[in-house]
Short mmCIF file of C-alpha atoms in Angstrom, two decimals:
data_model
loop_
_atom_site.label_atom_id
_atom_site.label_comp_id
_atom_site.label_asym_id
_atom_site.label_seq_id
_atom_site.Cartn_x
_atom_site.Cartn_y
_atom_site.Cartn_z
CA UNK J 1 19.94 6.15 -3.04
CA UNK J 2 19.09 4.88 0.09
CA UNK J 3 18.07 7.22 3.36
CA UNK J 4 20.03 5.88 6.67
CA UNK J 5 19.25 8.37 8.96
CA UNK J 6 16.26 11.50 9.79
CA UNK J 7 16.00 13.12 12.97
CA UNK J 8 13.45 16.79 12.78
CA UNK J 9 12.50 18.87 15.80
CA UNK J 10 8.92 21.16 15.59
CA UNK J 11 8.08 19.60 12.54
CA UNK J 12 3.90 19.47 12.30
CA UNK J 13 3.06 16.60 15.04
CA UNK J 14 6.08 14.54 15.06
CA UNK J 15 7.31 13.14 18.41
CA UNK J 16 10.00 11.40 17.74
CA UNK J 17 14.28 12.27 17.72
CA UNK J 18 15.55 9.78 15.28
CA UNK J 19 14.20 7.70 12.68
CA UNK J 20 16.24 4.45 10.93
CA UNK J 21 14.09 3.29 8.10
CA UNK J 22 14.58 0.12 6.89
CA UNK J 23 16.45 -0.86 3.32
CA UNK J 24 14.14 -2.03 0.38
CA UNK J 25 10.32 -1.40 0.48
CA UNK J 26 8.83 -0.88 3.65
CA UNK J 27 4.87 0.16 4.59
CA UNK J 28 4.20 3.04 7.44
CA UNK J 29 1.10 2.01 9.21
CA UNK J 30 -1.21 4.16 12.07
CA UNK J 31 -4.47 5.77 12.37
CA UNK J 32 -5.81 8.96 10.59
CA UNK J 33 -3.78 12.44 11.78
CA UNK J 34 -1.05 9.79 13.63
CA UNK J 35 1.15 10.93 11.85
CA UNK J 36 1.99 8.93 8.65
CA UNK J 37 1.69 12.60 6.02
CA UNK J 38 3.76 14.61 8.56
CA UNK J 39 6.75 12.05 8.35
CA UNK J 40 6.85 11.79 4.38
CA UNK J 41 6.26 15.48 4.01
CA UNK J 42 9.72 15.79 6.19
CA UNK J 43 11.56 13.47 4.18
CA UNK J 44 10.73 14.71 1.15
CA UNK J 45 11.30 18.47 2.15
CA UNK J 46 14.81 17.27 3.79
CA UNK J 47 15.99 15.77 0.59
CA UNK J 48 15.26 18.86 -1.54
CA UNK J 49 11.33 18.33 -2.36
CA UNK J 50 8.84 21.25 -2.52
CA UNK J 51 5.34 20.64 -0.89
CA UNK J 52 2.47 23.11 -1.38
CA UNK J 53 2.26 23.46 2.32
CA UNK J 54 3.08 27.37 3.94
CA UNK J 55 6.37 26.58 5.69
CA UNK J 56 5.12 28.73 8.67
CA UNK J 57 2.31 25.75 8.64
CA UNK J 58 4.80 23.32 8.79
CA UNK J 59 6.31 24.60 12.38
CA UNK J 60 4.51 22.61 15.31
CA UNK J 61 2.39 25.65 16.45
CA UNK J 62 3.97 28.16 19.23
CA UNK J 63 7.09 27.36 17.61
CA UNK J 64 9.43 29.76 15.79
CA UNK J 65 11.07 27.38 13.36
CA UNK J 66 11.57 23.57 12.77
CA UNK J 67 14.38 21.89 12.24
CA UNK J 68 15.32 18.42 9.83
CA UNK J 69 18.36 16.37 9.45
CA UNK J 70 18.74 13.36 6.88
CA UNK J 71 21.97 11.11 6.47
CA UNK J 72 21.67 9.42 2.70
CA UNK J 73 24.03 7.06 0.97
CA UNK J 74 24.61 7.20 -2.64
CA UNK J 75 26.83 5.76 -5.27
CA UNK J 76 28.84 8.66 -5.16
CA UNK J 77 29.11 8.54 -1.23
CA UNK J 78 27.58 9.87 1.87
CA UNK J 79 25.53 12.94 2.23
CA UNK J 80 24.68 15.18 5.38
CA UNK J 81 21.63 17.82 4.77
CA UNK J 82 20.37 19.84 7.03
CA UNK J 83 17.31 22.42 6.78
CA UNK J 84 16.20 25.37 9.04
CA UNK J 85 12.52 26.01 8.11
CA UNK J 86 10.44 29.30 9.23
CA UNK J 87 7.94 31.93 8.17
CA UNK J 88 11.25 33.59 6.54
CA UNK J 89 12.30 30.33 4.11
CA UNK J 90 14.26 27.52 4.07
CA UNK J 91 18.16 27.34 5.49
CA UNK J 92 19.50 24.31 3.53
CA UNK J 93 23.56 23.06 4.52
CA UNK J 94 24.79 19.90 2.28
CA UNK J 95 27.82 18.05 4.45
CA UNK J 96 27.87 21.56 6.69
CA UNK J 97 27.85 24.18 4.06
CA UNK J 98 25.45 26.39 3.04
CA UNK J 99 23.98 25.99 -0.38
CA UNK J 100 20.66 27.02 -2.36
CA UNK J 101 17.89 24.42 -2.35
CA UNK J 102 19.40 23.77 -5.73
CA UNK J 103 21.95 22.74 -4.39
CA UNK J 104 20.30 19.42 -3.26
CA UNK J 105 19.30 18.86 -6.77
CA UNK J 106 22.77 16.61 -7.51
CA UNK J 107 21.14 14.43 -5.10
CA UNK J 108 18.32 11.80 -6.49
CA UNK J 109 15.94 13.41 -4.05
CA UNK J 110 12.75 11.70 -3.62
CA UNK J 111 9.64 11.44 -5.64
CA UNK J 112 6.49 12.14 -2.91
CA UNK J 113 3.05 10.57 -4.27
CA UNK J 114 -0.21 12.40 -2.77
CA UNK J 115 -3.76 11.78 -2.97
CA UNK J 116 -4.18 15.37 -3.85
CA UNK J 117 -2.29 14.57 -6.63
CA UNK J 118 -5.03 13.64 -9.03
CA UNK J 119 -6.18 17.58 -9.10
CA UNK J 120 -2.74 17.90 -11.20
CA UNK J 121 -5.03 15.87 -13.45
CA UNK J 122 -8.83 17.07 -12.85
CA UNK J 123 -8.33 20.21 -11.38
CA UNK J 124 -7.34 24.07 -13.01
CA UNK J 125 -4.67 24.29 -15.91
CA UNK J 126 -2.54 26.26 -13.38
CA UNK J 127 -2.45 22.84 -11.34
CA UNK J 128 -1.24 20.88 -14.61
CA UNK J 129 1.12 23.94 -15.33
CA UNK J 130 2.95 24.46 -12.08
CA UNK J 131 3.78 20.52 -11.98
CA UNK J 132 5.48 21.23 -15.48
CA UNK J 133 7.65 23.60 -14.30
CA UNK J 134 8.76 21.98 -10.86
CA UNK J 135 9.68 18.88 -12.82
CA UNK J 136 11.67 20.03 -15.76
CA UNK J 137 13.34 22.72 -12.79
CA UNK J 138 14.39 19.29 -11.07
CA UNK J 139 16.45 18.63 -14.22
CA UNK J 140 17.42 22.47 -15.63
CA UNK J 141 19.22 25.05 -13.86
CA UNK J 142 18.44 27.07 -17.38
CA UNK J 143 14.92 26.80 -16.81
CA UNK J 144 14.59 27.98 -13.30
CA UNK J 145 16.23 30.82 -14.81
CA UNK J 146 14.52 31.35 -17.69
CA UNK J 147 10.78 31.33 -15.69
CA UNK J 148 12.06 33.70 -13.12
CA UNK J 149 13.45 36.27 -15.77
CA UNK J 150 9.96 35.90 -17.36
CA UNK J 151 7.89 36.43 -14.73
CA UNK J 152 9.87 39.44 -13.69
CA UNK J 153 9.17 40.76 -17.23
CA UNK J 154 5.79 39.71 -17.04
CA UNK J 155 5.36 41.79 -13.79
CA UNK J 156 6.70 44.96 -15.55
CA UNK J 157 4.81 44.40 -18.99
CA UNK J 158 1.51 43.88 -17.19
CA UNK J 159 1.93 47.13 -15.01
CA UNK J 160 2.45 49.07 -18.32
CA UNK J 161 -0.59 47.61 -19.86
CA UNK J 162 -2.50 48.89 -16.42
CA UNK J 163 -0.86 52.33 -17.28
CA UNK J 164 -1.94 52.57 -20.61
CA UNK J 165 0.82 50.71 -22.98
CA UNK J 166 3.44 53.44 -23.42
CA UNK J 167 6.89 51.65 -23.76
CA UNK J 168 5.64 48.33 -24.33
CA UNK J 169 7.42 47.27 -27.34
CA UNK J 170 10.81 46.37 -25.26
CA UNK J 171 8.69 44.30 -22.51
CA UNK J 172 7.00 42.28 -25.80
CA UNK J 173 10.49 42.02 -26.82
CA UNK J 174 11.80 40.60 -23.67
CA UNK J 175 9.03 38.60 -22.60
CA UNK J 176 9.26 36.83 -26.21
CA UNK J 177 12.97 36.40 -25.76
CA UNK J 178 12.36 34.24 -22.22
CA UNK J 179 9.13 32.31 -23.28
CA UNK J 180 10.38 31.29 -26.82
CA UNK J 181 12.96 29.43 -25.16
CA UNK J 182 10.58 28.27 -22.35
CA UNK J 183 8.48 26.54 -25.12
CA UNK J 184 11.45 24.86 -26.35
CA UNK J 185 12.35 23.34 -23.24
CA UNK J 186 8.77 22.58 -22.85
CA UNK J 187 8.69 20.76 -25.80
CA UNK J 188 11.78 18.85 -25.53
CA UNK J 189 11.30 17.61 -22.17
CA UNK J 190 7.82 16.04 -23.02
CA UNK J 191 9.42 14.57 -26.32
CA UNK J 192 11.87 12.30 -23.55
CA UNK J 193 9.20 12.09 -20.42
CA UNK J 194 5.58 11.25 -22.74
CA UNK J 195 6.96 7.53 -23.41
CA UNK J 196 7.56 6.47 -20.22
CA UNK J 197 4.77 8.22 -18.70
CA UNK J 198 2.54 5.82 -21.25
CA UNK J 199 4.48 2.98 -20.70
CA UNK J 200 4.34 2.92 -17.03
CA UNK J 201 -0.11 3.49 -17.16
CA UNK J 202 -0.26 0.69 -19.35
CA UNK J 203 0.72 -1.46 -16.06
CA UNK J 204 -1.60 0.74 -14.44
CA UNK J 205 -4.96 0.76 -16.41
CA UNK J 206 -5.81 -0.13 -20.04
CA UNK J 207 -6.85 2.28 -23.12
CA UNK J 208 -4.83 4.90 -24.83
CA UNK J 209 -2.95 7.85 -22.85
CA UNK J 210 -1.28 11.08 -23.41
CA UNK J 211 0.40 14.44 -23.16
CA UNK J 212 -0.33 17.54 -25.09
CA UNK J 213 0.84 21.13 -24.22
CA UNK J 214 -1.77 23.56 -25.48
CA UNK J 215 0.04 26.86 -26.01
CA UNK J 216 -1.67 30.05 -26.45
CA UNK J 217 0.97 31.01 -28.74
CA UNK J 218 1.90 28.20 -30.95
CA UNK J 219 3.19 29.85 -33.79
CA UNK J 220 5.67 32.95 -33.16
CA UNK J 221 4.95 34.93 -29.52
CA UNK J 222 6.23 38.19 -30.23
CA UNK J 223 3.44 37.99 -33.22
CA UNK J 224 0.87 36.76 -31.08
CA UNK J 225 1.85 39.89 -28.26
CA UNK J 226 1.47 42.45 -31.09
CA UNK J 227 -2.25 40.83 -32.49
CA UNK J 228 -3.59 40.62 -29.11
CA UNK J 229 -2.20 44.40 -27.72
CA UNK J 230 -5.52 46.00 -28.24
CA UNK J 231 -7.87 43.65 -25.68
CA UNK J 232 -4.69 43.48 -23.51
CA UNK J 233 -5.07 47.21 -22.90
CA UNK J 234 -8.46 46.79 -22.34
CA UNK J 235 -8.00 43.92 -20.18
CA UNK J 236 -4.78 45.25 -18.12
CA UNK J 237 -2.91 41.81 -18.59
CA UNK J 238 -0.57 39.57 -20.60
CA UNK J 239 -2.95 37.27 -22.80
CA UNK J 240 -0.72 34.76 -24.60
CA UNK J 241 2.30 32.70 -22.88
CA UNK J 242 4.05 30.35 -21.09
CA UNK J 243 2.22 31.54 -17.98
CA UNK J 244 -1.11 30.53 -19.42
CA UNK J 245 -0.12 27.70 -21.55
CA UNK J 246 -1.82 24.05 -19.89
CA UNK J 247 -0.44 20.29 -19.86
CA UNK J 248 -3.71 18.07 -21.06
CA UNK J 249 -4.27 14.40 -20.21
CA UNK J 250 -5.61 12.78 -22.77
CA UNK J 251 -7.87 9.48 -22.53
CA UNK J 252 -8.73 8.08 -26.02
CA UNK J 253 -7.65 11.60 -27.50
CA UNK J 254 -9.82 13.72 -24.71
CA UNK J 255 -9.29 15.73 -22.53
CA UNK J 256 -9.07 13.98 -18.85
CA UNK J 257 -9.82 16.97 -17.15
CA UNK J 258 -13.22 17.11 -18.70
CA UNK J 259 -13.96 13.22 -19.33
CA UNK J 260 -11.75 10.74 -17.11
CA UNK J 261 -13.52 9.11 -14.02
CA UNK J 262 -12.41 9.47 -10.40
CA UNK J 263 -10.69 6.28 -10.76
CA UNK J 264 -9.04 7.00 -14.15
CA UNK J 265 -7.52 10.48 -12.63
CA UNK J 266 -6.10 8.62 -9.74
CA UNK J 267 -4.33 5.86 -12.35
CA UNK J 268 -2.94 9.06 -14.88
CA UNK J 269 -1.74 10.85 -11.44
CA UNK J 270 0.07 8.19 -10.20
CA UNK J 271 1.61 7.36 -13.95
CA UNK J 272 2.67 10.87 -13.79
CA UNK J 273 4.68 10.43 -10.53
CA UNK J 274 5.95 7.16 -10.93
CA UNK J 275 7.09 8.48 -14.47
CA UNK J 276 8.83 11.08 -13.07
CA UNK J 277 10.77 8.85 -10.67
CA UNK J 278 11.71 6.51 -13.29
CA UNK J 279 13.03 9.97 -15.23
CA UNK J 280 15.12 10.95 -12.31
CA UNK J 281 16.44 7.25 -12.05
CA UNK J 282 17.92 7.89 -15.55
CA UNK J 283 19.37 11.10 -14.66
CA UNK J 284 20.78 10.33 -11.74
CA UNK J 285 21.92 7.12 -12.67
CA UNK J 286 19.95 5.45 -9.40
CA UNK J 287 16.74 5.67 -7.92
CA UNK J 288 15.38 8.68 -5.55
CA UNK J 289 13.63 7.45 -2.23
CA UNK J 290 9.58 6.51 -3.39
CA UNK J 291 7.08 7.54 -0.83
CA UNK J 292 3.80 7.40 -1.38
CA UNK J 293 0.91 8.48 1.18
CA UNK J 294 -2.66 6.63 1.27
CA UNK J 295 -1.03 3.90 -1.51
CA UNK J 296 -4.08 1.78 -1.45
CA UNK J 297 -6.46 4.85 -1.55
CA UNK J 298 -8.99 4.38 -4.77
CA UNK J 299 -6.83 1.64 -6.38
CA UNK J 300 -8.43 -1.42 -7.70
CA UNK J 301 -6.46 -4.62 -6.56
CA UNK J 302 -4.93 -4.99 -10.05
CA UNK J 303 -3.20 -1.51 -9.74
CA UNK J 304 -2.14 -1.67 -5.82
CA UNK J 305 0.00 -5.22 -7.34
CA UNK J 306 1.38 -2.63 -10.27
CA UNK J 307 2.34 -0.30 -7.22
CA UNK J 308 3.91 -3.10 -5.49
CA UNK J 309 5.73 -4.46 -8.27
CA UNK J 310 7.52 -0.96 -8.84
CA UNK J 311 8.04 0.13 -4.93
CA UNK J 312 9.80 -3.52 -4.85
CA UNK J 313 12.37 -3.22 -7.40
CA UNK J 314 13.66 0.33 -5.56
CA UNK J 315 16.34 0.27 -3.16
CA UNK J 316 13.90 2.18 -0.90
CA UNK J 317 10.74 2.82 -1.09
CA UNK J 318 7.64 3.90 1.86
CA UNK J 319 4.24 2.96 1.44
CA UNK J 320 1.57 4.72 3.52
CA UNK J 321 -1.70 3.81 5.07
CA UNK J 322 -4.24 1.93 7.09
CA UNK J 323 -2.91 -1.19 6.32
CA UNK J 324 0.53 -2.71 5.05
CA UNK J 325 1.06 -4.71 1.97
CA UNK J 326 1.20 -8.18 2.90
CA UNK J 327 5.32 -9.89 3.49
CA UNK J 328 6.16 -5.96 3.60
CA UNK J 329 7.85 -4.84 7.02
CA UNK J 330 5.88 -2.24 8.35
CA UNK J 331 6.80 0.43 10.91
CA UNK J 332 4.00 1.70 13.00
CA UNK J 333 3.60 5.41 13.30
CA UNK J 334 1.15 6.27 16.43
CA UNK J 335 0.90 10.16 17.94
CA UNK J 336 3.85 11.60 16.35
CA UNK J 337 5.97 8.62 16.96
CA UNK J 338 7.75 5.97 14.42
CA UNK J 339 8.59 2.30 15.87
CA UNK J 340 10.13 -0.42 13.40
CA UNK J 341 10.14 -3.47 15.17
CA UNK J 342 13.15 -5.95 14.12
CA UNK J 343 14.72 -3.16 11.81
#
């Protein structure tokens, strides 16, 4: 896939109308708060991508609501998507009609590469848990579903539990139904994405990587509701689940979270994201847009080559920061506005 065209109005501290990015790999360069984060966070919200951002914080301030536009060619054709984004949500039209943001999904999207991104790795097992479920949503309509109809059911079984526990038996019932089947998923989508997340941090760094989800109910959940119902009253909330299942890195069989190095996080975040474009390559049958922010940021020189090795075998791909990768064409980005010179 290959973005022709983005235009945005109100969006953060971008200046600019229009923006043509170039084909193949191409570097953003500017100063700190230029605006370089601003113009990848509104490409990759445009083409369906969720940031942690407040979308009221998104809105250049005093404005009501912000407004972005991106033209992309695929294999299958052209596509027009436009989003309305305010305090309320987001307003999302593919080729002028109105659709979900799920509806953008049949697009390949875009794969957005952070520096906060290494917190997925070191940081709180809700980090490591929420990037679970955005990534296997990207790929299952059934599993959006399936993690809404739970957490509605875990809203209702924890209020009983505050009340005292009368009537729980159906809500252990029905929360059992939804997170048996979110295990499976669970399960099956690390059996497909674990391989090529440890082939592609072998190019990255050395030693031996990988997945393991830790569930707080391995065996059978409606069991494990029942055993734990007495210090759940006491407590006032659900105990075992999906909802407090975690995603561990391992390093030589421990726990990255607890062991890896600064540097090692930032390799195993960037496998992660980089294996989850390669992922949505196969699904889609062709490659999302790659954008990564701060690319150089707390990479060794042997791991910025493995960066550039992958961003140059894409039909599109931004790179971020200070400086560009040399024999890369670089657009400058300077107070809110984007120049490409010879594009």
């Amino acid at each position: 896939m290959r973005l022709l065209l983005f235009r945005q109005k109100n969006f953060r501290n971008l200046a600019f109308a229009a923006f043509e990015p170039p084909a193949g790999l191409f570097a953003l360069v500017g100063g700190n708060a230029q605006g370089k984060t601003s113009l990848l966070l509104g490409l990759h919200l445009v083409l369906g991508g969720e940031v942690r951002t407040a979308l009221a914080d998104l809105v250049r301030f005093g404005e009501r609501e912000a407004w972005l536009y991106a033209e992309v060619e695929t294999e299958l054709g052209r596509y027009r998507v436009e989003q309305r984004l305010s305090p309320e949500g987001r307003e999302v039209l593919l080729n002028e009609r109105s659709v979900g943001l799920r509806g953008l999904h049949e697009l390949p999207g875009s794969v957005l590469v952070l520096p906060e991104d290494v917190e997925v790795v070191l940081g709180a097992k809700e980090e490591r848990r929420s990037f679970l479920d955005r990534l296997i949503g990207r790929f299952s309509r059934r599993y959006a579903a399936l993690l809404s109809a739970y957490e509605r059911a875990l809203r209702q079984r924890n209020a009983l539990l505050k009340a005292g526990g009368n009537g729980l038996g159906v809500w252990d019932r029905e929360l059992a139904r939804y997170g048996e089947e979110i295990k499976a998923l669970r399960r099956r989508f690390l059996q497909r994405f674990h391989p090529l997340f440890q082939s592609i941090h072998r190019t990255l760094a050395p030693g031996e990587v990988g997945l393991r989800l830790e569930e707080t109910a391995p065996g059978d959940l409606l069991e494990a509701l029942e055993a734990r119902r007495q210090e759940e009253l006491e407590r006032g909330q659900t105990l075992v689940g999906p909802h407090r299942d975690d995603l561990v890195f391992l390093l030589g069989g421990r726990p990255a979270h607890r062991f890896a190095s600064r540097g090692e996080a930032k390799a195993l975040a960037l496998a992660l994201r980089l294996a989850e474009h390669r992922l949505l390559t196969e699904h889609h049958g062709e490659a999302p847009l790659l954008l990564v922010d701060e690319w150089s940021e707390e990479l060794d020189e042997a791991r910025r080559q493995a960066v550039l090795a992958y961003a140059r075998g894409l039909p599109q791909a931004a790179l971020a920061g200070l400086l560009a990768p040399e024999g890369v064409p670089v657009c400058w980005v300077e107070g809110g506005v984007v120049e490409c010179p010879g594009a």
